[in-house]
Short mmCIF file of C-alpha atoms in Angstrom, two decimals:
data_model
loop_
_atom_site.label_atom_id
_atom_site.label_comp_id
_atom_site.label_asym_id
_atom_site.label_seq_id
_atom_site.Cartn_x
_atom_site.Cartn_y
_atom_site.Cartn_z
CA GLY A 911 -18.95 30.07 22.54
CA ALA A 912 -19.96 32.45 19.81
CA VAL A 913 -19.45 31.56 16.29
CA VAL A 914 -18.06 33.81 13.47
CA SER A 915 -18.28 32.46 9.99
CA GLN A 916 -16.77 33.60 6.90
CA HIS A 917 -17.60 33.14 3.19
CA PRO A 918 -15.77 32.23 0.92
CA SER A 919 -13.30 30.11 2.90
CA ARG A 920 -10.85 30.47 -0.31
CA VAL A 921 -11.54 32.36 -3.35
CA ILE A 922 -9.31 32.59 -6.51
CA CYS A 923 -9.71 35.54 -9.12
CA LYS A 924 -8.43 37.35 -12.19
CA SER A 925 -6.48 40.49 -11.69
CA GLY A 926 -8.82 43.57 -12.15
CA THR A 927 -11.71 41.96 -10.76
CA SER A 928 -13.67 42.56 -7.51
CA VAL A 929 -14.06 40.17 -4.69
CA LYS A 930 -16.63 40.13 -1.97
CA ILE A 931 -16.12 38.32 1.48
CA GLU A 932 -18.74 38.19 3.92
CA CYS A 933 -18.42 37.98 7.92
CA ARG A 934 -21.29 36.79 9.92
CA SER A 935 -21.93 36.90 13.56
CA LEU A 936 -24.01 33.73 13.86
CA ASP A 937 -25.40 33.31 17.26
CA PHE A 938 -25.28 37.07 18.72
CA GLN A 939 -25.64 40.69 17.20
CA ALA A 940 -22.23 42.28 16.69
CA THR A 941 -22.48 46.07 16.71
CA THR A 942 -18.76 46.18 15.90
CA MET A 943 -16.56 43.78 13.44
CA PHE A 944 -13.16 44.31 12.45
CA TRP A 945 -11.32 43.18 9.34
CA TYR A 946 -7.80 41.73 9.30
CA ARG A 947 -5.18 40.94 6.80
CA GLN A 948 -2.51 38.45 7.55
CA PHE A 949 0.47 37.85 5.54
CA PRO A 950 2.35 34.56 5.47
CA LYS A 951 4.48 34.07 8.98
CA GLN A 952 3.48 37.43 10.09
CA SER A 953 1.06 39.23 12.36
CA LEU A 954 -2.50 40.36 11.93
CA MET A 955 -3.00 43.87 10.67
CA LEU A 956 -5.90 45.62 11.49
CA MET A 957 -7.68 46.94 8.32
CA ALA A 958 -10.66 48.85 9.46
CA THR A 959 -13.14 48.60 12.05
CA SER A 960 -16.63 48.48 11.04
CA ASN A 961 -19.62 49.62 13.17
CA GLU A 962 -23.21 48.92 12.03
CA GLY A 963 -25.01 51.74 10.26
CA SER A 964 -22.15 53.70 10.14
CA LYS A 965 -18.92 54.28 7.82
CA ALA A 966 -15.88 52.02 8.80
CA THR A 967 -12.95 53.57 10.42
CA TYR A 968 -9.80 52.49 8.40
CA GLU A 969 -6.37 52.30 9.60
CA GLN A 970 -3.50 54.19 8.43
CA GLY A 971 -2.13 53.08 5.12
CA VAL A 972 -5.44 51.28 4.01
CA GLU A 973 -7.23 52.42 1.17
CA LYS A 974 -10.79 52.73 1.64
CA ASP A 975 -11.73 53.01 -1.85
CA LYS A 976 -9.94 49.82 -2.51
CA PHE A 977 -11.30 47.69 0.22
CA LEU A 978 -15.14 48.76 0.69
CA ILE A 979 -16.53 47.52 3.94
CA ASN A 980 -20.42 47.59 4.76
CA HIS A 981 -21.84 46.82 7.85
CA ALA A 982 -25.34 46.54 6.88
CA SER A 983 -26.74 44.62 9.80
CA LEU A 984 -25.88 43.59 13.27
CA THR A 985 -24.91 40.07 12.16
CA LEU A 986 -23.35 40.73 8.72
CA SER A 987 -20.38 42.81 7.57
CA THR A 988 -18.69 42.39 4.08
CA LEU A 989 -15.45 43.19 2.87
CA THR A 990 -15.21 43.87 -0.86
CA VAL A 991 -11.70 43.95 -2.67
CA THR A 992 -12.11 46.26 -5.81
CA SER A 993 -9.90 46.06 -8.79
CA ALA A 994 -7.82 43.34 -7.09
CA HIS A 995 -4.08 42.87 -7.96
CA PRO A 996 -1.81 39.89 -6.93
CA GLU A 997 -0.28 41.89 -3.92
CA ASP A 998 -3.83 41.86 -2.68
CA SER A 999 -3.44 38.31 -2.14
CA SER A 1000 -3.58 37.08 1.27
CA PHE A 1001 -5.51 35.96 4.16
CA TYR A 1002 -8.29 37.95 5.60
CA ILE A 1003 -9.75 37.48 8.72
CA CYS A 1004 -13.05 39.04 10.55
CA SER A 1005 -13.79 39.36 14.12
CA ALA A 1006 -16.81 40.36 15.81
CA ARG A 1007 -17.29 41.67 19.34
CA ASP A 1008 -20.09 40.50 21.33
CA PRO A 1009 -21.39 43.38 23.23
CA LYS A 1010 -22.80 41.15 26.16
CA GLY A 1011 -19.21 40.57 26.96
CA GLY A 1012 -17.80 37.56 28.47
CA ASP A 1013 -14.02 36.88 28.57
CA ASN A 1014 -13.55 36.92 24.91
CA GLU A 1015 -13.18 40.28 23.58
CA GLN A 1016 -13.49 39.25 19.95
CA TYR A 1017 -14.45 35.88 17.91
CA PHE A 1018 -12.71 35.41 14.99
CA GLY A 1019 -14.00 34.05 11.91
CA PRO A 1020 -11.79 31.08 10.17
CA GLY A 1021 -10.53 33.40 7.68
CA THR A 1022 -10.59 33.71 3.84
CA ARG A 1023 -7.49 32.87 1.52
CA LEU A 1024 -7.87 35.37 -1.58
CA THR A 1025 -5.38 34.82 -4.33
CA VAL A 1026 -5.14 37.09 -7.23
CA THR A 1027 -3.85 35.74 -10.38
CA ALA B 501 0.40 54.11 21.50
CA GLN B 502 -0.01 50.44 22.27
CA SER B 503 2.21 47.56 21.33
CA VAL B 504 3.19 44.00 21.78
CA ALA B 505 6.61 42.20 21.62
CA GLN B 506 6.98 38.65 21.11
CA PRO B 507 10.73 38.04 21.08
CA GLU B 508 10.99 34.38 20.04
CA ASP B 509 9.94 33.76 16.52
CA GLN B 510 9.89 29.84 17.25
CA VAL B 511 9.46 27.81 20.63
CA LYS B 512 10.64 24.25 20.27
CA VAL B 513 9.89 21.80 23.41
CA ALA B 514 9.61 18.31 24.30
CA GLU B 515 6.30 16.72 25.05
CA GLY B 516 5.61 16.50 28.46
CA ASN B 517 7.99 19.28 29.20
CA PRO B 518 6.67 22.72 30.56
CA LEU B 519 6.57 25.34 27.70
CA THR B 520 6.43 29.17 28.14
CA VAL B 521 5.91 31.85 25.30
CA LYS B 522 7.06 35.39 26.01
CA CYS B 523 5.18 38.63 25.66
CA THR B 524 6.03 42.02 26.80
CA TYR B 525 3.63 44.97 26.11
CA SER B 526 3.31 48.91 26.31
CA VAL B 527 -0.03 50.89 26.94
CA SER B 528 -0.62 54.14 28.44
CA GLY B 529 -3.22 53.15 30.58
CA ASN B 530 -4.23 49.84 32.60
CA PRO B 531 -4.03 47.04 29.85
CA TYR B 532 -6.28 44.30 28.60
CA LEU B 533 -4.17 41.21 27.86
CA PHE B 534 -5.17 38.32 25.47
CA TRP B 535 -3.53 35.16 23.90
CA TYR B 536 -4.72 33.56 21.04
CA VAL B 537 -3.76 30.36 19.20
CA GLN B 538 -4.02 29.94 15.35
CA TYR B 539 -3.91 26.61 13.69
CA PRO B 540 -2.83 26.54 9.75
CA ASN B 541 -5.29 28.41 7.70
CA ARG B 542 -7.77 29.23 10.41
CA GLY B 543 -8.80 31.79 12.36
CA LEU B 544 -7.74 32.74 15.75
CA GLN B 545 -9.00 30.97 18.87
CA PHE B 546 -9.17 32.82 22.23
CA LEU B 547 -6.93 31.17 24.87
CA LEU B 548 -7.32 33.70 28.09
CA LYS B 549 -7.48 37.06 29.16
CA TYR B 550 -6.61 39.55 31.94
CA ILE B 551 -8.47 42.45 32.69
CA THR B 552 -7.71 42.67 36.75
CA GLY B 553 -7.67 40.65 39.63
CA ASP B 554 -5.23 37.73 40.12
CA ASN B 555 -1.92 37.89 38.19
CA LEU B 556 -1.98 34.34 37.21
CA VAL B 557 -4.72 33.57 34.62
CA LYS B 558 -6.13 30.48 33.68
CA GLY B 559 -7.40 29.50 30.39
CA SER B 560 -8.33 27.00 27.70
CA TYR B 561 -6.31 23.49 27.30
CA GLY B 562 -4.64 24.00 30.20
CA PHE B 563 -2.64 26.84 29.37
CA GLU B 564 -2.24 29.89 31.96
CA ALA B 565 -0.31 33.39 31.85
CA GLU B 566 0.96 35.60 34.30
CA PHE B 567 0.77 39.04 34.40
CA ASN B 568 3.57 41.20 35.67
CA LYS B 569 3.02 44.74 35.91
CA SER B 570 6.60 45.79 36.81
CA GLN B 571 8.25 43.76 33.86
CA THR B 572 4.96 44.78 31.69
CA SER B 573 5.15 41.29 30.86
CA PHE B 574 2.32 38.43 30.19
CA HIS B 575 3.92 35.04 29.43
CA LEU B 576 1.97 32.28 28.46
CA LYS B 577 2.80 28.93 30.08
CA LYS B 578 1.68 25.10 30.20
CA PRO B 579 2.94 22.72 32.89
CA SER B 580 3.15 19.88 30.21
CA ALA B 581 3.17 20.45 26.63
CA LEU B 582 1.45 18.13 24.06
CA VAL B 583 2.05 17.56 20.52
CA SER B 584 -1.28 18.94 19.79
CA ASP B 585 -0.33 22.28 21.19
CA SER B 586 2.03 23.04 18.22
CA ALA B 587 0.69 26.08 16.65
CA LEU B 588 0.98 29.75 16.28
CA TYR B 589 0.38 31.86 19.35
CA PHE B 590 -0.40 35.57 19.37
CA CYS B 591 -0.41 37.78 22.32
CA ALA B 592 -2.56 40.97 22.16
CA VAL B 593 -3.09 43.96 24.08
CA ARG B 594 -5.75 46.66 24.58
CA ASP B 595 -5.74 50.05 26.26
CA LYS B 596 -8.92 49.89 28.67
CA GLY B 597 -10.06 53.13 26.93
CA TYR B 598 -9.60 52.21 23.45
CA GLN B 599 -11.35 49.74 21.20
CA LYS B 600 -8.67 48.72 18.73
CA VAL B 601 -6.50 45.40 19.83
CA THR B 602 -3.04 45.07 18.89
CA PHE B 603 -1.29 42.06 18.37
CA GLY B 604 2.15 40.49 18.46
CA THR B 605 4.34 38.94 15.70
CA GLY B 606 3.11 35.48 16.91
CA THR B 607 5.34 32.91 18.27
CA LYS B 608 5.39 29.27 16.70
CA LEU B 609 5.05 26.59 19.05
CA GLN B 610 6.69 23.17 18.04
CA VAL B 611 6.44 20.37 20.71
CA ILE B 612 8.47 17.46 19.73
CA PRO B 613 7.09 13.87 20.39
#
């Protein structure tokens, strides 16, 4: 099946710094990618929908200036957490939709564990 | 608005016994329904999907799910549980007309040897 990678898998940063997380579709072109945030023992919360070549659509309550999303190509979307604070510590998961369809709607990356100290 | 409910935070079952993980949904139109599994510190893996057709959907690793329109349910089942099935399971729904997928809160399945 299709593969989505995320880099880095884990990152620790100091409060006030910015962190960039990459999401790549390795064997298909994804016109749409999604960014989720998952708190411990909780469900996935959709943060934003990223469409290649256009601005991301953010969910209600998600600060677009804090969580910058760039979908510059059909295989890469990036999430930048700006001026990170400890409350931003979380598990961030991206997913990508393969427009050629098939049974699966979205292929998920392995996630990135962000810890802000 | 669309929503998903997974009423059980945790399900425990003995190895070899059948398992059921419950899910109910709410959408305004025809639903697309999904089950995903998540292992610790990993992303989600697709198990199965219902769009239309037979109410019983068969998926990966021997899992199946039954779509029940009248009860708005999509319970995940497996005839014989394995210890390796222990993981976090998410039900998800999408209204046919929308792109956004809504996830349930997840059910932790524990299969006891």
